[in-house]
Coordinates of C-alpha atoms in Angstrom, one line a residue:
X1 CA -95.7 159.8 20.4
X2 CA -98.5 162.3 19.7
X3 CA -98.3 164.7 16.8
X4 CA -98.4 168.4 17.5
X5 CA -101.8 168.7 15.9
X6 CA -103.2 166.0 18.2
X7 CA -101.6 167.7 21.2
X8 CA -103.1 171.1 20.2
X9 CA -106.5 169.6 19.6
X10 CA -106.6 167.9 23.1
X11 CA -105.4 170.9 24.9
X12 CA -107.7 173.3 23.0
X13 CA -110.7 171.0 23.8
X14 CA -109.8 171.1 27.5
X15 CA -109.4 174.8 27.4
X16 CA -112.9 175.2 25.9
X17 CA -114.4 172.8 28.4
X18 CA -113.0 174.8 31.4
X19 CA -113.9 178.1 29.9
X20 CA -117.5 176.9 29.7
X21 CA -117.3 175.5 33.2
X22 CA -115.9 178.8 34.6
X23 CA -118.5 180.8 32.7
X24 CA -121.4 178.8 34.2
X25 CA -119.8 179.1 37.7
X26 CA -119.7 182.9 37.2
X27 CA -123.3 183.1 36.1
X28 CA -124.5 180.9 38.9
X29 CA -122.9 183.1 41.6
X30 CA -126.0 185.3 41.6
X31 CA -127.6 182.5 43.7
X32 CA -125.2 182.9 46.5
X33 CA -127.0 186.0 47.8
X34 CA -130.0 183.8 48.4
X35 CA -128.1 181.4 50.6
X36 CA -129.2 181.3 54.3
X37 CA -126.9 182.6 57.0
X38 CA -126.5 178.9 58.1
X39 CA -124.6 178.2 54.9
X40 CA -121.7 180.7 55.0
X41 CA -119.2 177.9 54.4
X42 CA -121.2 176.9 51.3
X43 CA -120.4 180.3 49.8
X44 CA -116.7 179.6 50.5
X45 CA -117.1 176.2 48.8
X46 CA -118.5 177.9 45.6
X47 CA -115.7 180.4 45.6
X48 CA -113.1 177.6 45.6
X49 CA -114.9 176.0 42.7
X50 CA -114.7 179.2 40.7
X51 CA -111.1 179.6 41.6
X52 CA -110.2 176.1 40.4
X53 CA -112.2 176.4 37.2
X54 CA -110.5 179.8 36.5
X55 CA -107.0 178.5 37.2
X56 CA -107.6 175.4 34.9
X57 CA -108.9 177.7 32.2
X58 CA -105.9 180.0 32.4
X59 CA -103.5 177.1 32.5
X60 CA -104.8 175.4 29.4
X61 CA -105.2 178.7 27.6
X62 CA -101.5 179.4 28.2
X63 CA -100.6 175.9 27.0
X64 CA -102.7 176.3 23.9
X65 CA -101.6 179.7 22.7
X66 CA -98.5 181.0 24.5
X67 CA -96.5 178.0 25.7
X68 CA -95.2 176.0 22.8
X69 CA -95.0 172.3 23.6
X70 CA -91.3 172.1 23.1
X71 CA -90.6 175.0 25.5
X72 CA -92.9 173.9 28.3
X73 CA -90.8 173.4 31.5
X74 CA -91.8 170.5 33.6
X75 CA -91.5 172.5 36.9
X76 CA -93.7 175.4 36.0
X77 CA -96.2 173.2 34.3
X78 CA -96.4 170.9 37.3
X79 CA -97.1 173.8 39.6
X80 CA -99.8 175.2 37.3
X81 CA -101.5 171.8 37.2
X82 CA -101.1 170.8 40.8
X83 CA -102.3 173.9 42.6
X84 CA -106.0 173.3 41.5
X85 CA -105.5 169.7 42.6
X86 CA -104.7 170.9 46.1
X87 CA -107.7 173.3 46.0
X88 CA -110.0 170.4 45.0
X89 CA -109.3 168.7 48.3
X90 CA -110.4 172.0 50.1
X91 CA -113.6 171.9 48.1
X92 CA -114.1 168.2 48.9
X93 CA -113.8 168.9 52.6
X94 CA -116.3 171.7 52.4
X95 CA -118.7 169.6 50.4
X96 CA -118.4 166.8 53.0
X97 CA -119.3 169.3 55.8
X98 CA -122.3 170.6 53.8
X99 CA -123.5 167.0 53.4
X100 CA -123.3 166.3 57.1
X101 CA -125.1 169.6 57.9
X102 CA -127.9 168.6 55.5
X103 CA -128.3 165.3 57.4
X104 CA -128.9 167.4 60.5
X105 CA -131.2 169.9 58.9
X106 CA -133.4 167.4 57.0
X107 CA -134.2 165.1 59.9
X108 CA -136.4 165.7 62.9
X109 CA -134.2 166.5 65.9
X110 CA -133.9 163.9 68.6
X111 CA -131.7 165.2 71.5
X112 CA -131.6 161.7 73.1
X113 CA -130.3 159.9 70.0
X114 CA -128.0 162.6 68.6
X115 CA -124.4 161.6 69.1
X116 CA -121.4 163.8 69.7
X117 CA -120.4 163.9 66.0
X118 CA -123.8 165.0 64.9
X119 CA -123.9 167.7 67.6
X120 CA -120.5 168.8 66.5
X121 CA -121.4 169.0 62.8
X122 CA -124.4 171.3 63.2
X123 CA -123.7 174.3 61.0
X124 CA -124.3 176.7 64.0
X125 CA -122.0 174.9 66.3
X126 CA -119.2 177.3 67.4
X127 CA -116.4 174.7 66.9
X128 CA -117.3 173.7 63.4
X129 CA -116.0 176.7 61.6
X130 CA -112.8 176.6 63.5
X131 CA -112.3 172.9 62.9
X132 CA -112.9 173.3 59.1
X133 CA -110.6 176.3 59.0
X134 CA -107.9 174.5 60.9
X135 CA -108.2 171.4 58.7
X136 CA -108.0 173.4 55.5
X137 CA -105.1 175.6 56.8
X138 CA -103.1 172.6 57.8
X139 CA -103.6 171.0 54.4
X140 CA -102.6 174.1 52.5
X141 CA -99.6 174.6 54.8
X142 CA -98.4 171.0 54.2
X143 CA -98.8 171.6 50.4
X144 CA -96.8 174.8 50.5
X145 CA -94.0 172.9 52.4
X146 CA -94.0 170.1 49.9
X147 CA -93.8 172.5 46.9
X148 CA -91.0 174.3 48.6
X149 CA -89.1 171.1 49.0
X150 CA -89.9 170.2 45.4
X151 CA -88.3 173.4 44.1
X152 CA -85.4 172.9 46.4
X153 CA -84.8 169.5 44.8
X154 CA -85.5 167.6 48.1
X155 CA -88.7 166.0 46.8
X156 CA -89.4 164.7 43.3
X157 CA -92.5 165.4 41.2
X158 CA -93.5 161.8 41.7
X159 CA -93.4 162.2 45.5
X160 CA -96.0 165.0 45.4
X161 CA -98.1 163.1 43.0
X162 CA -98.0 160.1 45.3
X163 CA -99.0 162.3 48.2
X164 CA -102.0 163.8 46.4
X165 CA -103.1 160.4 45.2
X166 CA -103.0 158.9 48.7
X167 CA -104.8 161.9 50.2
X168 CA -107.5 161.6 47.5
X169 CA -108.1 157.9 48.3
X170 CA -107.9 158.4 52.1
X171 CA -110.2 161.4 52.2
X172 CA -112.8 159.5 49.9
X173 CA -112.6 156.5 52.2
X174 CA -113.1 158.6 55.4
X175 CA -116.1 160.3 53.9
X176 CA -117.7 157.0 52.8
X177 CA -117.3 155.8 56.4
X178 CA -118.9 159.0 57.7
X179 CA -121.7 158.6 55.2
X180 CA -122.3 155.0 56.3
X181 CA -122.3 156.1 60.0
X182 CA -124.8 158.9 59.4
X183 CA -127.3 156.6 57.5
X184 CA -127.1 154.0 60.3
X185 CA -127.5 156.6 63.1
X186 CA -130.4 158.4 61.4
X187 CA -132.1 155.2 60.2
X188 CA -134.9 155.5 62.7
X189 CA -135.3 159.3 62.6
X190 CA -138.1 160.7 60.3
X191 CA -137.5 163.4 57.7
X192 CA -138.9 166.8 58.3
X193 CA -140.7 166.6 55.0
X194 CA -140.6 165.0 51.5
X195 CA -138.7 168.1 50.3
X196 CA -136.1 167.5 53.0
X197 CA -135.7 163.9 51.9
X198 CA -135.2 165.0 48.3
X199 CA -132.6 167.5 49.3
X200 CA -130.6 164.9 51.2
X201 CA -130.8 162.5 48.3
X202 CA -129.5 165.2 46.0
X203 CA -126.5 166.1 48.1
X204 CA -125.7 162.5 48.8
X205 CA -125.7 161.6 45.1
X206 CA -123.4 164.5 44.3
X207 CA -121.1 163.6 47.2
X208 CA -120.9 160.0 45.9
X209 CA -120.0 161.3 42.5
X210 CA -117.2 163.5 43.9
X211 CA -116.0 160.5 45.9
X212 CA -115.9 158.3 42.9
X213 CA -113.9 161.0 41.1
X214 CA -111.4 161.1 44.0
X215 CA -110.9 157.3 43.8
X216 CA -110.5 157.4 40.0
X217 CA -108.0 160.2 40.2
X218 CA -106.0 158.6 42.9
X219 CA -105.9 155.1 41.4
X220 CA -105.0 156.4 37.9
X221 CA -102.1 158.4 39.4
X222 CA -100.9 155.3 41.4
X223 CA -101.0 153.2 38.3
X224 CA -98.6 155.5 36.5
X225 CA -96.7 156.7 39.5
X226 CA -93.3 155.6 38.1
X227 CA -93.6 157.5 34.8
X228 CA -92.7 161.1 34.2
X229 CA -95.9 162.1 36.0
X230 CA -99.5 161.4 35.0
X231 CA -100.8 164.9 35.4
X232 CA -98.4 166.1 32.7
X233 CA -99.1 163.3 30.2
X234 CA -100.9 165.6 27.8
X235 CA -97.8 167.8 27.5
X236 CA -95.1 165.2 27.7
X237 CA -93.6 164.6 24.2
X238 CA -93.1 161.0 25.2
X239 CA -96.8 160.4 25.9
X240 CA -99.0 158.4 23.7
X241 CA -102.4 159.2 22.4
X242 CA -104.0 156.7 24.7
X243 CA -102.4 158.0 27.9
X244 CA -103.1 161.6 27.0
X245 CA -106.8 160.8 26.3
X246 CA -106.9 158.9 29.6
X247 CA -105.6 162.1 31.3
X248 CA -108.3 164.2 29.7
X249 CA -110.9 161.6 30.7
X250 CA -109.7 161.8 34.3
X251 CA -110.1 165.6 34.2
X252 CA -113.6 165.3 32.8
X253 CA -114.8 162.7 35.3
X254 CA -113.0 163.8 38.5
X255 CA -113.3 167.6 38.0
X256 CA -115.6 168.9 35.3
X257 CA -118.5 166.6 36.0
X258 CA -118.2 167.3 39.7
X259 CA -118.2 171.1 39.1
X260 CA -121.3 170.9 36.9
X261 CA -123.3 168.9 39.4
X262 CA -122.8 171.5 42.2
X263 CA -123.7 174.5 40.0
X264 CA -126.9 173.0 38.9
X265 CA -129.9 175.1 40.1
X266 CA -131.7 172.3 41.9
X267 CA -128.6 171.5 43.9
X268 CA -128.0 175.1 44.8
X269 CA -131.6 175.3 46.0
X270 CA -130.7 173.0 48.9
X271 CA -129.0 176.0 50.6
X272 CA -131.5 178.7 49.5
X273 CA -134.2 178.4 52.2
X274 CA -134.6 180.7 55.2
X275 CA -133.0 179.8 58.5
X276 CA -134.9 178.1 61.3
X277 CA -135.5 181.3 63.2
X278 CA -136.9 183.0 60.1
X279 CA -139.2 180.1 59.3
X280 CA -140.5 180.1 62.8
X281 CA -141.3 183.8 62.6
X282 CA -142.9 183.5 59.2
X283 CA -145.0 180.5 60.2
X284 CA -146.2 182.1 63.4
X285 CA -147.1 185.2 61.5
X286 CA -149.0 183.3 58.8
X287 CA -151.0 181.2 61.2
X288 CA -151.9 184.3 63.3
X289 CA -152.8 186.3 60.2
X290 CA -153.7 183.9 57.4
X291 CA -154.5 186.7 55.0
X292 CA -150.8 187.7 54.9
X293 CA -149.9 184.4 53.4
X294 CA -150.4 185.5 49.8
X295 CA -147.9 188.4 50.3
X296 CA -144.9 186.3 51.4
X297 CA -141.7 186.2 49.4
X298 CA -140.8 183.6 46.8
X299 CA -138.7 181.8 49.4
X300 CA -141.8 180.8 51.2
X301 CA -144.0 180.1 48.2
X302 CA -144.8 176.6 49.2
X303 CA -146.0 177.7 52.7
X304 CA -148.0 180.6 51.3
X305 CA -149.8 178.5 48.7
X306 CA -150.9 176.0 51.3
X307 CA -152.4 178.7 53.5
X308 CA -154.7 180.3 50.9
X309 CA -157.6 178.5 52.5
X310 CA -157.5 179.3 56.3
X311 CA -160.9 177.7 57.0
X312 CA -159.6 174.8 59.1
X313 CA -157.9 177.1 61.5
X314 CA -159.8 178.4 64.6
X315 CA -158.7 181.3 66.7
X316 CA -157.8 180.0 70.1
X317 CA -159.7 182.9 71.8
X318 CA -162.9 181.5 70.3
X319 CA -162.5 178.2 72.2
X320 CA -163.4 177.7 75.8
X321 CA -161.6 174.6 77.2
X322 CA -163.3 173.1 80.2
X323 CA -163.2 169.5 81.7
X324 CA -160.2 167.3 81.2
X325 CA -161.3 163.9 80.0
X326 CA -158.0 162.1 80.2
X327 CA -154.5 161.5 78.8
X328 CA -153.1 158.1 77.9
X329 CA -149.5 157.2 78.7
X330 CA -147.4 157.9 75.5
X331 CA -150.6 159.2 73.9
X332 CA -151.0 162.1 71.5
X333 CA -151.7 164.9 74.0
X334 CA -154.4 165.5 76.5
X335 CA -158.2 165.4 75.9
X336 CA -160.6 168.1 77.1
X337 CA -164.2 169.1 76.5
X338 CA -164.5 172.5 75.0
X339 CA -167.1 175.0 73.8
X340 CA -166.9 176.5 70.3
X341 CA -169.7 178.7 69.0
X342 CA -172.0 177.2 71.7
X343 CA -171.3 173.6 70.7
X344 CA -169.7 171.0 73.0
X345 CA -166.7 169.5 71.2
X346 CA -163.5 167.5 72.0
X347 CA -160.2 169.4 72.3
X348 CA -157.0 167.5 71.9
X349 CA -154.1 169.5 73.3
X350 CA -150.6 168.5 72.0
X351 CA -147.8 170.2 73.8
X352 CA -144.3 170.3 72.3
X353 CA -141.1 171.5 74.0
X354 CA -140.3 173.4 70.8
X355 CA -142.0 174.0 67.5
X356 CA -140.2 174.8 64.3
X357 CA -141.5 176.3 61.0
X358 CA -141.3 173.1 59.1
X359 CA -143.5 171.3 61.6
X360 CA -146.2 174.0 61.2
X361 CA -145.9 173.7 57.4
X362 CA -146.5 170.0 57.6
X363 CA -149.3 170.4 60.2
X364 CA -151.0 173.0 58.0
X365 CA -151.1 170.7 55.0
X366 CA -152.4 167.8 57.1
X367 CA -155.1 169.9 58.7
X368 CA -156.4 171.0 55.3
X369 CA -156.3 167.3 54.2
X370 CA -158.3 166.2 57.2
X371 CA -160.9 169.0 56.6
X372 CA -161.5 167.6 53.1
X373 CA -162.7 164.2 54.5
X374 CA -166.5 163.9 54.5
X375 CA -167.6 160.5 55.8
X376 CA -170.3 159.4 58.1
X377 CA -168.0 156.7 59.5
X378 CA -165.3 159.2 60.7
X379 CA -165.4 161.5 63.7
X380 CA -166.3 164.9 62.3
X381 CA -163.2 167.2 62.3
X382 CA -163.9 170.9 63.0
X383 CA -160.5 172.5 62.9
X384 CA -157.2 173.3 64.6
X385 CA -156.0 176.1 66.9
X386 CA -152.5 177.3 67.9
X387 CA -151.1 178.5 71.1
X388 CA -147.4 177.8 70.2
X389 CA -145.7 175.6 71.0
X390 CA -148.9 173.8 71.7
X391 CA -151.5 172.9 69.0
X392 CA -155.1 171.9 69.4
X393 CA -157.2 169.5 67.4
X394 CA -161.0 170.1 67.6
X395 CA -163.3 167.2 66.7
X396 CA -166.9 166.2 67.6
X397 CA -167.4 165.1 71.1
X398 CA -168.8 161.5 71.5
X399 CA -170.5 161.2 74.8
X400 CA -170.5 157.4 74.9
X401 CA -166.7 157.3 74.9
X402 CA -164.4 154.8 73.2
X403 CA -165.1 151.2 72.4
X404 CA -162.3 150.3 74.8
X405 CA -164.0 152.4 77.6
X406 CA -167.3 150.6 77.0
X407 CA -165.9 147.1 76.8
X408 CA -163.3 147.1 79.6
X409 CA -163.9 150.0 81.9
X410 CA -167.7 150.5 82.4
X411 CA -168.3 146.9 81.1
X412 CA -171.2 147.7 78.8
X413 CA -173.1 144.5 78.1
X414 CA -173.6 144.5 74.3
X415 CA -175.9 141.8 72.8
X416 CA -174.5 139.7 70.0
X417 CA -176.7 141.7 67.5
X418 CA -175.2 145.0 68.8
X419 CA -171.7 143.5 68.5
X420 CA -172.4 142.4 65.0
X421 CA -173.7 145.9 64.2
X422 CA -170.5 147.5 65.5
X423 CA -168.3 145.1 63.6
X424 CA -170.2 145.7 60.3
X425 CA -170.1 149.5 60.7
X426 CA -166.4 149.4 61.4
X427 CA -165.8 147.2 58.3
X428 CA -167.9 149.5 56.1
X429 CA -166.0 152.6 57.5
X430 CA -162.6 151.0 56.7
X431 CA -163.8 149.9 53.3
X432 CA -164.7 153.6 52.5
X433 CA -161.4 154.8 54.0
X434 CA -159.3 152.4 51.9
X435 CA -161.3 153.3 48.8
X436 CA -160.1 156.9 49.3
X437 CA -156.5 155.7 49.2
X438 CA -156.1 156.2 52.9
X439 CA -154.8 153.9 55.7
X440 CA -155.4 154.4 59.4
X441 CA -152.2 152.6 60.5
X442 CA -152.9 152.2 64.3
X443 CA -156.5 151.1 64.7
X444 CA -157.5 150.0 68.2
X445 CA -160.5 150.1 70.4
X446 CA -159.1 153.3 71.9
X447 CA -159.7 155.2 68.7
X448 CA -163.1 153.8 67.9
X449 CA -165.8 155.8 69.6
X450 CA -169.6 155.5 69.9
X451 CA -172.0 158.3 69.2
X452 CA -175.3 159.0 71.0
X453 CA -177.0 156.3 68.8
X454 CA -174.2 153.8 69.6
X455 CA -172.9 154.0 66.0
X456 CA -169.1 153.4 65.8
X457 CA -166.9 156.2 64.5
X458 CA -163.2 156.1 63.5
X459 CA -161.1 158.7 65.2
X460 CA -157.4 159.7 65.3
X461 CA -157.0 159.6 61.6
X462 CA -154.2 161.3 59.7
X463 CA -151.6 163.7 61.0
X464 CA -148.9 161.2 60.1
X465 CA -146.1 163.8 60.0
X466 CA -147.1 165.4 63.3
X467 CA -147.2 161.9 64.9
X468 CA -143.7 161.2 63.6
X469 CA -142.5 164.4 65.2
X470 CA -144.4 163.7 68.4
X471 CA -142.7 160.2 68.5
X472 CA -139.3 161.9 68.4
X473 CA -139.8 164.8 70.9
X474 CA -142.6 163.8 73.3
X475 CA -142.3 159.9 73.2
X476 CA -145.6 159.5 71.5
X477 CA -146.3 155.8 70.7
X478 CA -149.1 154.4 68.6
X479 CA -148.0 150.8 68.2
X480 CA -149.7 148.4 70.5
X481 CA -151.5 145.1 71.0
X482 CA -153.7 145.7 67.9
X483 CA -150.7 146.4 65.6
X484 CA -149.7 144.0 62.8
X485 CA -146.6 141.9 63.2
X486 CA -145.0 143.8 60.3
X487 CA -145.4 147.1 62.1
X488 CA -144.2 145.6 65.4
X489 CA -141.0 144.3 63.8
X490 CA -140.0 147.9 62.9
X491 CA -137.7 149.6 65.4
X492 CA -139.7 152.8 65.8
X493 CA -142.7 152.8 68.2
X494 CA -144.5 155.2 66.0
X495 CA -146.2 153.9 62.8
X496 CA -144.4 155.5 59.9
X497 CA -145.4 153.5 56.8
X498 CA -148.7 151.7 57.3
X499 CA -150.4 149.6 54.6
X500 CA -154.0 148.5 54.1
X501 CA -153.0 145.0 55.3
X502 CA -152.0 146.5 58.7
X503 CA -155.6 147.9 59.2
X504 CA -157.0 144.5 58.2
X505 CA -154.9 142.7 60.9
X506 CA -156.0 145.3 63.5
X507 CA -159.6 144.8 62.5
X508 CA -159.3 141.1 63.2
X509 CA -157.9 141.9 66.7
X510 CA -160.8 144.3 67.3
X511 CA -163.4 141.7 66.2
X512 CA -161.8 139.2 68.6
X513 CA -161.9 141.8 71.4
X514 CA -165.6 142.7 70.8
X515 CA -166.7 139.1 70.8
X516 CA -164.5 137.9 73.8
X517 CA -164.7 141.2 75.7
X518 CA -161.0 140.6 76.6
X519 CA -158.0 142.9 76.3
X520 CA -155.5 141.5 73.7
X521 CA -152.3 140.4 75.4
X522 CA -153.3 141.9 78.7
X523 CA -150.4 142.2 81.1
X524 CA -147.8 141.8 78.4
X525 CA -145.4 144.7 78.1
X526 CA -144.5 146.2 74.8
X527 CA -141.1 144.5 74.4
X528 CA -142.4 141.1 75.1
X529 CA -145.5 141.6 72.9
X530 CA -143.2 142.9 70.1
X531 CA -141.1 139.7 70.4
X532 CA -144.1 137.4 70.7
X533 CA -146.4 138.9 68.0
X534 CA -143.8 140.5 65.8
X535 CA -141.2 137.8 65.7
X536 CA -142.8 134.6 66.9
X537 CA -146.2 135.0 65.2
X538 CA -148.4 134.8 68.3
X539 CA -152.1 135.7 67.9
X540 CA -155.0 136.0 70.4
X541 CA -156.5 132.7 71.4
X542 CA -159.8 131.9 69.7
X543 CA -161.8 129.6 72.0
X544 CA -164.4 127.0 71.1
X545 CA -167.3 129.4 72.0
X546 CA -166.2 131.9 69.3
X547 CA -168.6 131.9 66.3
X548 CA -167.2 129.6 63.7
X549 CA -167.9 131.8 60.6
X550 CA -166.4 134.7 62.4
X551 CA -163.4 132.7 63.5
X552 CA -162.5 131.8 60.0
X553 CA -162.7 135.5 58.9
X554 CA -160.6 136.7 61.9
X555 CA -157.9 134.1 61.2
X556 CA -157.7 135.1 57.6
X557 CA -157.2 138.7 58.8
X558 CA -154.2 137.5 60.8
X559 CA -152.6 135.6 57.9
X560 CA -148.8 135.7 58.0
X561 CA -148.8 136.1 54.3
X562 CA -150.2 139.6 54.0
X563 CA -151.4 139.2 50.5
X564 CA -153.8 136.5 51.7
X565 CA -155.6 138.9 54.1
X566 CA -159.1 139.8 52.7
X567 CA -159.8 143.3 51.7
X568 CA -162.7 145.1 53.3
X569 CA -165.0 144.6 50.3
X570 CA -164.6 140.9 50.9
X571 CA -164.9 141.3 54.7
X572 CA -168.2 143.3 54.4
X573 CA -169.5 140.6 52.0
X574 CA -168.6 137.8 54.5
X575 CA -170.1 139.7 57.5
X576 CA -173.4 140.3 55.7
X577 CA -173.9 136.6 55.4
X578 CA -173.3 135.9 59.1
X579 CA -176.4 135.5 61.2
X580 CA -175.8 137.1 64.6
X581 CA -177.6 134.9 67.1

């Protein structure tokens, strides 16, 4: 049995711990006013956290100073300790809903793939608040009934403990299944931004910690279910030092640590951004009036900082769009000729059914990034314009068209020397691109164009985040017959995580295409090509008439072992030794 001094020391320590926890909760409530309207239930969540911390503090303070150990009645003590346990289940349900909501908010929306449960769990869905309220009301009603039966001597203390333990384990298991379902369902859906990914990781880790606490609490109670009651071990005169310390450890792990994780500033920042409508309004205003960017509030600091340099953005009224050049199936928008300041340029119009603020933020960052590229091997980029929900990309116009157009549509007859020149220029351009730490990711003869001197230029570079978004909402696809097997094995038809070795593989296919003047895998649909190339290792057929030195290089570019594919420094060196005759 514990001595009175040991008892006092343990209870006093817990009192101090909960007083600190409650104090931190009270201080952090000033952040609630910055929460978006989309997160009303999160405010309720924090109110329940404060209530629990306060009740725990009051309970242990009473036990430390006003309720002598010998006079503590089991019934009143059990009620004081158990009510916060019931409230913790309420907080856990609310946290689970916030986690599911963050899954929705942090991923790009895909109306085709969204299932019923994800539609239902959107924070703005009318049924969500009612469902959560009904669930919590039902739980609290059941607990009131159980405590009434307990004080009427119909139920024993151990019965209520058993019920709480089972609910803890069951709720934790259900949430783990929901979490697994969400990760599987969203596995092919890109994040809105890196910040969104970070937010989801934070709330997932916190939810897992809370879930671990529920399991620990439930299992420990079940282990001691036949004793006088595990939750009162600290105050039971028959308890040992070990069991009392175990009870304190349970409180620290399953409650205090959980409380501290959710009142941490970085966690609370998850809910502190403006709503979708506000972000759309802010983004539209900023892109229309870039000078206003520096006067935005702290909530939009990231956006405003990225808009300090408005140079890449062109007023749509200054552009005269004329002849439509074409639009490929599942391509990135439509291509037009346009006039800007008296110069003939290429205008790529990308039309979205909807455009959210986060998309504009990402687009803005990528446009500034593109503007910073200065290379003679890339198609010059002039800027971007907005006519929401459409956006325009303005680049130099190449009158001779794409390499694909020349090889397969107008059947330009290139000499072997001209072919060698195109191949070498492409290799040099990709060497420079990779030296800058960049990867194209979806090279093909469609995005290689010829200028007026028949020099090859690389186009369609960058805009990865916009391409991901386009892949979700307008069925954009950039994986094709030139893509590496590694990319084709991925479920998405839009390249998400390209590596330099993917460009090397595509380069090999383009070289084969230039020499043979054939379309790779012509007549094969995407699914069959994906199976054949991605899973069975098929490659274009190299005939006996193919130059032997070049054949060896191309085959090395197609190596199944990606680390054995030559880099472009090696490729350029090899090409320079080939005599094009």
